[in-house]
Amino acid sequence: MRNILVFFWETAKIIIIALLIVVPIRYFVFQPFFVKGQSMEPAFENGDYLIIDELSYRFRNPERGEVVVFKYPNDPSQRYIKRIIGLPGETVEIQAGKITIISAKGEEPLNEEYLPASVLTLGDTKMTLGAKEYFVLGDNRLASSDSRRWGSLPKEDIIGRVIIRAWPFAALAKY
């Protein structure tokens, strides 16, 4: 009987220690995310399993080109994945399939080296971003609900940035 009690006590200690280590990491540092839909193809496909870094944006601001997971501004219970195009204080202009960034440095076309050159961004949009707002787009511009449709993304809605694709293994990549 004593051996059984010792066994259960040792098992309980292992479970408690594991929970004390895993739970804070899972909820405050890294978070899993499944891609649903085609809005980020070809970078991420439906069903990809990603690991999201929730910690780095507490120490630095998001940068242009990073892929982020965020609470959809019109329904915070939903999670979206998009690429950051416009930064706070900039004006993003989409015209004739091209994106132009207007900032204090001047006006320049957006260099989207992560996309095939044939990708056009449809729409006729000009949006000036506030101090804590971002402009986000899906890589698959024809199948993406993004800032062109629902407006800017507030910084407080950003959950984190994609750091690794964990599944499928054949497509394992760091972002």
PDB file of C-alpha atoms in Angstrom:
ATOM      1  CA  MET A   1       0.000   0.000   0.000  1.00  0.00           C
ATOM      2  CA  ARG A   2       2.836   2.379   0.889  1.00  0.00           C
ATOM      3  CA  ASN A   3       4.487   1.746  -2.497  1.00  0.00           C
ATOM      4  CA  ILE A   4       1.297   2.714  -4.295  1.00  0.00           C
ATOM      5  CA  LEU A   5       1.024   5.972  -2.348  1.00  0.00           C
ATOM      6  CA  VAL A   6       4.686   6.797  -3.064  1.00  0.00           C
ATOM      7  CA  PHE A   7       4.110   6.042  -6.759  1.00  0.00           C
ATOM      8  CA  PHE A   8       1.080   8.364  -6.926  1.00  0.00           C
ATOM      9  CA  TRP A   9       2.894  11.113  -4.999  1.00  0.00           C
ATOM     10  CA  GLU A  10       5.930  10.963  -7.336  1.00  0.00           C
ATOM     11  CA  THR A  11       3.646  10.966 -10.400  1.00  0.00           C
ATOM     12  CA  ALA A  12       1.720  13.963  -9.043  1.00  0.00           C
ATOM     13  CA  LYS A  13       4.991  15.860  -8.452  1.00  0.00           C
ATOM     14  CA  ILE A  14       6.120  15.209 -12.032  1.00  0.00           C
ATOM     15  CA  ILE A  15       2.783  16.401 -13.421  1.00  0.00           C
ATOM     16  CA  ILE A  16       2.805  19.549 -11.257  1.00  0.00           C
ATOM     17  CA  ILE A  17       6.387  20.419 -12.243  1.00  0.00           C
ATOM     18  CA  ALA A  18       5.610  19.812 -15.920  1.00  0.00           C
ATOM     19  CA  LEU A  19       2.534  22.044 -15.734  1.00  0.00           C
ATOM     20  CA  LEU A  20       4.493  24.789 -13.952  1.00  0.00           C
ATOM     21  CA  ILE A  21       6.988  24.757 -16.828  1.00  0.00           C
ATOM     22  CA  VAL A  22       4.736  24.152 -19.844  1.00  0.00           C
ATOM     23  CA  VAL A  23       1.707  26.322 -19.046  1.00  0.00           C
ATOM     24  CA  PRO A  24       3.566  29.668 -18.753  1.00  0.00           C
ATOM     25  CA  ILE A  25       5.586  28.935 -21.906  1.00  0.00           C
ATOM     26  CA  ARG A  26       2.446  27.965 -23.831  1.00  0.00           C
ATOM     27  CA  TYR A  27       0.406  30.996 -22.749  1.00  0.00           C
ATOM     28  CA  PHE A  28       3.029  33.740 -22.574  1.00  0.00           C
ATOM     29  CA  VAL A  29       5.905  32.832 -24.908  1.00  0.00           C
ATOM     30  CA  PHE A  30       4.947  30.467 -27.757  1.00  0.00           C
ATOM     31  CA  GLN A  31       1.557  29.490 -29.110  1.00  0.00           C
ATOM     32  CA  PRO A  32       0.507  26.997 -31.785  1.00  0.00           C
ATOM     33  CA  PHE A  33      -1.623  28.159 -34.705  1.00  0.00           C
ATOM     34  CA  PHE A  34      -3.321  26.234 -37.539  1.00  0.00           C
ATOM     35  CA  VAL A  35      -3.690  28.037 -40.857  1.00  0.00           C
ATOM     36  CA  LYS A  36      -7.263  27.996 -42.145  1.00  0.00           C
ATOM     37  CA  GLY A  37      -7.875  29.130 -45.704  1.00  0.00           C
ATOM     38  CA  GLN A  38      -5.750  30.186 -48.645  1.00  0.00           C
ATOM     39  CA  SER A  39      -5.112  33.865 -47.863  1.00  0.00           C
ATOM     40  CA  MET A  40      -1.382  33.360 -47.184  1.00  0.00           C
ATOM     41  CA  GLU A  41      -0.523  31.029 -50.064  1.00  0.00           C
ATOM     42  CA  PRO A  42       2.123  30.310 -51.257  1.00  0.00           C
ATOM     43  CA  ALA A  43       3.957  31.034 -47.957  1.00  0.00           C
ATOM     44  CA  PHE A  44       1.465  29.105 -45.794  1.00  0.00           C
ATOM     45  CA  GLU A  45      -1.203  26.676 -46.895  1.00  0.00           C
ATOM     46  CA  ASN A  46      -4.442  25.514 -45.348  1.00  0.00           C
ATOM     47  CA  GLY A  47      -3.650  23.097 -42.502  1.00  0.00           C
ATOM     48  CA  ASP A  48      -0.088  24.271 -41.819  1.00  0.00           C
ATOM     49  CA  TYR A  49       0.819  24.135 -38.124  1.00  0.00           C
ATOM     50  CA  LEU A  50       2.786  27.207 -37.046  1.00  0.00           C
ATOM     51  CA  ILE A  51       4.525  28.308 -33.862  1.00  0.00           C
ATOM     52  CA  ILE A  52       3.865  31.924 -32.889  1.00  0.00           C
ATOM     53  CA  ASP A  53       6.332  34.009 -30.856  1.00  0.00           C
ATOM     54  CA  GLU A  54       4.254  36.070 -28.421  1.00  0.00           C
ATOM     55  CA  LEU A  55       7.166  37.556 -26.500  1.00  0.00           C
ATOM     56  CA  SER A  56       9.286  39.569 -28.950  1.00  0.00           C
ATOM     57  CA  TYR A  57       6.686  42.321 -29.582  1.00  0.00           C
ATOM     58  CA  ARG A  58       6.807  43.194 -25.903  1.00  0.00           C
ATOM     59  CA  PHE A  59      10.398  44.346 -26.496  1.00  0.00           C
ATOM     60  CA  ARG A  60      10.254  45.635 -30.074  1.00  0.00           C
ATOM     61  CA  ASN A  61       7.734  46.776 -32.679  1.00  0.00           C
ATOM     62  CA  PRO A  62       6.543  44.656 -35.594  1.00  0.00           C
ATOM     63  CA  GLU A  63       8.462  45.194 -38.826  1.00  0.00           C
ATOM     64  CA  ARG A  64       7.385  45.372 -42.449  1.00  0.00           C
ATOM     65  CA  GLY A  65       7.257  41.962 -44.084  1.00  0.00           C
ATOM     66  CA  GLU A  66       6.732  39.970 -40.889  1.00  0.00           C
ATOM     67  CA  VAL A  67       3.861  37.498 -40.812  1.00  0.00           C
ATOM     68  CA  VAL A  68       1.676  37.990 -37.744  1.00  0.00           C
ATOM     69  CA  VAL A  69      -1.276  36.288 -36.108  1.00  0.00           C
ATOM     70  CA  PHE A  70      -3.831  38.644 -34.613  1.00  0.00           C
ATOM     71  CA  LYS A  71      -7.350  38.999 -33.292  1.00  0.00           C
ATOM     72  CA  TYR A  72      -9.613  40.012 -36.154  1.00  0.00           C
ATOM     73  CA  PRO A  73     -10.633  43.611 -35.303  1.00  0.00           C
ATOM     74  CA  ASN A  74     -14.312  43.061 -36.208  1.00  0.00           C
ATOM     75  CA  ASP A  75     -14.597  39.818 -34.178  1.00  0.00           C
ATOM     76  CA  PRO A  76     -11.831  39.331 -31.561  1.00  0.00           C
ATOM     77  CA  SER A  77     -12.791  35.677 -31.090  1.00  0.00           C
ATOM     78  CA  GLN A  78     -11.352  34.934 -34.564  1.00  0.00           C
ATOM     79  CA  ARG A  79      -7.642  34.696 -35.346  1.00  0.00           C
ATOM     80  CA  TYR A  80      -6.192  35.854 -38.671  1.00  0.00           C
ATOM     81  CA  ILE A  81      -2.759  35.538 -40.231  1.00  0.00           C
ATOM     82  CA  LYS A  82      -1.397  38.261 -42.551  1.00  0.00           C
ATOM     83  CA  ARG A  83       1.805  40.052 -43.540  1.00  0.00           C
ATOM     84  CA  ILE A  84       2.621  43.554 -42.244  1.00  0.00           C
ATOM     85  CA  ILE A  85       2.833  46.040 -45.120  1.00  0.00           C
ATOM     86  CA  GLY A  86       2.340  49.476 -43.537  1.00  0.00           C
ATOM     87  CA  LEU A  87       3.836  50.744 -40.283  1.00  0.00           C
ATOM     88  CA  PRO A  88       2.533  53.370 -37.826  1.00  0.00           C
ATOM     89  CA  GLY A  89       2.523  56.911 -39.222  1.00  0.00           C
ATOM     90  CA  GLU A  90       2.854  55.790 -42.852  1.00  0.00           C
ATOM     91  CA  THR A  91       0.372  56.162 -45.684  1.00  0.00           C
ATOM     92  CA  VAL A  92      -0.264  53.063 -47.780  1.00  0.00           C
ATOM     93  CA  GLU A  93      -1.550  53.636 -51.301  1.00  0.00           C
ATOM     94  CA  ILE A  94      -2.737  50.880 -53.603  1.00  0.00           C
ATOM     95  CA  GLN A  95      -3.329  51.908 -57.183  1.00  0.00           C
ATOM     96  CA  ALA A  96      -3.138  50.058 -60.511  1.00  0.00           C
ATOM     97  CA  GLY A  97      -1.957  46.863 -58.810  1.00  0.00           C
ATOM     98  CA  LYS A  98       1.015  48.507 -57.099  1.00  0.00           C
ATOM     99  CA  ILE A  99       1.609  49.404 -53.434  1.00  0.00           C
ATOM    100  CA  THR A 100       3.325  52.657 -52.499  1.00  0.00           C
ATOM    101  CA  ILE A 101       4.495  53.527 -48.989  1.00  0.00           C
ATOM    102  CA  ILE A 102       4.550  57.224 -48.104  1.00  0.00           C
ATOM    103  CA  SER A 103       6.524  58.039 -44.955  1.00  0.00           C
ATOM    104  CA  ALA A 104       8.653  60.825 -43.519  1.00  0.00           C
ATOM    105  CA  LYS A 105      11.468  59.504 -45.751  1.00  0.00           C
ATOM    106  CA  GLY A 106       9.373  60.092 -48.855  1.00  0.00           C
ATOM    107  CA  GLU A 107       7.433  57.957 -51.285  1.00  0.00           C
ATOM    108  CA  GLU A 108       8.654  54.547 -52.417  1.00  0.00           C
ATOM    109  CA  PRO A 109       7.163  51.442 -54.025  1.00  0.00           C
ATOM    110  CA  LEU A 110       6.848  48.446 -51.720  1.00  0.00           C
ATOM    111  CA  ASN A 111       9.491  45.797 -52.385  1.00  0.00           C
ATOM    112  CA  GLU A 112       7.722  42.461 -51.897  1.00  0.00           C
ATOM    113  CA  GLU A 113      10.568  40.035 -52.530  1.00  0.00           C
ATOM    114  CA  TYR A 114       8.626  37.270 -50.739  1.00  0.00           C
ATOM    115  CA  LEU A 115       5.954  37.244 -53.497  1.00  0.00           C
ATOM    116  CA  PRO A 116       6.154  36.228 -57.144  1.00  0.00           C
ATOM    117  CA  ALA A 117       6.475  39.289 -59.411  1.00  0.00           C
ATOM    118  CA  SER A 118       3.202  38.383 -61.145  1.00  0.00           C
ATOM    119  CA  VAL A 119       1.102  39.056 -58.005  1.00  0.00           C
ATOM    120  CA  LEU A 120      -1.015  42.180 -58.301  1.00  0.00           C
ATOM    121  CA  THR A 121      -2.754  43.871 -55.428  1.00  0.00           C
ATOM    122  CA  LEU A 122      -6.247  44.801 -56.507  1.00  0.00           C
ATOM    123  CA  GLY A 123      -8.090  47.725 -55.045  1.00  0.00           C
ATOM    124  CA  ASP A 124      -7.908  51.470 -54.929  1.00  0.00           C
ATOM    125  CA  THR A 125      -6.946  52.349 -51.369  1.00  0.00           C
ATOM    126  CA  LYS A 126      -5.167  55.165 -49.606  1.00  0.00           C
ATOM    127  CA  MET A 127      -4.900  54.857 -45.836  1.00  0.00           C
ATOM    128  CA  THR A 128      -2.880  56.852 -43.329  1.00  0.00           C
ATOM    129  CA  LEU A 129      -2.029  54.826 -40.237  1.00  0.00           C
ATOM    130  CA  GLY A 130      -2.187  56.099 -36.683  1.00  0.00           C
ATOM    131  CA  ALA A 131       0.548  55.845 -34.043  1.00  0.00           C
ATOM    132  CA  LYS A 132      -0.287  52.222 -33.132  1.00  0.00           C
ATOM    133  CA  GLU A 133      -1.835  50.939 -36.356  1.00  0.00           C
ATOM    134  CA  TYR A 134      -0.605  48.561 -39.049  1.00  0.00           C
ATOM    135  CA  PHE A 135      -1.697  47.772 -42.600  1.00  0.00           C
ATOM    136  CA  VAL A 136      -1.759  44.023 -43.283  1.00  0.00           C
ATOM    137  CA  LEU A 137      -2.315  41.996 -46.443  1.00  0.00           C
ATOM    138  CA  GLY A 138      -2.552  38.305 -47.233  1.00  0.00           C
ATOM    139  CA  ASP A 139       0.013  36.989 -49.717  1.00  0.00           C
ATOM    140  CA  ASN A 140      -2.782  35.531 -51.859  1.00  0.00           C
ATOM    141  CA  ARG A 141      -4.290  38.932 -52.594  1.00  0.00           C
ATOM    142  CA  LEU A 142      -7.283  37.585 -54.537  1.00  0.00           C
ATOM    143  CA  ALA A 143      -8.414  35.366 -51.617  1.00  0.00           C
ATOM    144  CA  SER A 144      -7.628  37.596 -48.648  1.00  0.00           C
ATOM    145  CA  SER A 145      -9.819  39.612 -46.322  1.00  0.00           C
ATOM    146  CA  ASP A 146      -7.345  42.186 -45.050  1.00  0.00           C
ATOM    147  CA  SER A 147      -6.771  45.906 -44.381  1.00  0.00           C
ATOM    148  CA  ARG A 148      -8.107  46.782 -47.834  1.00  0.00           C
ATOM    149  CA  ARG A 149     -11.480  45.512 -46.674  1.00  0.00           C
ATOM    150  CA  TRP A 150     -11.738  46.158 -42.924  1.00  0.00           C
ATOM    151  CA  GLY A 151      -9.146  48.854 -42.202  1.00  0.00           C
ATOM    152  CA  SER A 152      -6.041  49.133 -40.093  1.00  0.00           C
ATOM    153  CA  LEU A 153      -4.899  46.632 -37.482  1.00  0.00           C
ATOM    154  CA  PRO A 154      -4.443  48.037 -33.950  1.00  0.00           C
ATOM    155  CA  LYS A 155      -1.177  46.959 -32.324  1.00  0.00           C
ATOM    156  CA  GLU A 156      -2.997  45.611 -29.265  1.00  0.00           C
ATOM    157  CA  ASP A 157      -4.738  43.013 -31.475  1.00  0.00           C
ATOM    158  CA  ILE A 158      -1.439  41.456 -32.565  1.00  0.00           C
ATOM    159  CA  ILE A 159      -0.823  38.154 -30.788  1.00  0.00           C
ATOM    160  CA  GLY A 160       2.625  37.437 -32.189  1.00  0.00           C
ATOM    161  CA  ARG A 161       4.755  36.686 -35.211  1.00  0.00           C
ATOM    162  CA  VAL A 162       5.230  33.417 -36.996  1.00  0.00           C
ATOM    163  CA  ILE A 163       8.651  31.977 -36.207  1.00  0.00           C
ATOM    164  CA  ILE A 164       8.442  28.440 -37.573  1.00  0.00           C
ATOM    165  CA  ARG A 165       6.231  26.140 -39.588  1.00  0.00           C
ATOM    166  CA  ALA A 166       6.136  22.937 -37.552  1.00  0.00           C
ATOM    167  CA  TRP A 167       3.910  20.907 -39.884  1.00  0.00           C
ATOM    168  CA  PRO A 168       4.094  19.554 -42.521  1.00  0.00           C
ATOM    169  CA  PHE A 169       7.703  18.507 -41.988  1.00  0.00           C
ATOM    170  CA  ALA A 170       8.433  18.592 -45.731  1.00  0.00           C
ATOM    171  CA  ALA A 171       7.769  22.335 -45.719  1.00  0.00           C
ATOM    172  CA  LEU A 172       9.600  23.076 -42.446  1.00  0.00           C
ATOM    173  CA  ALA A 173      10.681  26.711 -42.688  1.00  0.00           C
ATOM    174  CA  LYS A 174      11.597  29.602 -40.426  1.00  0.00           C
ATOM    175  CA  TYR A 175       9.920  33.017 -40.865  1.00  0.00           C
TER     176      TYR A 175
END
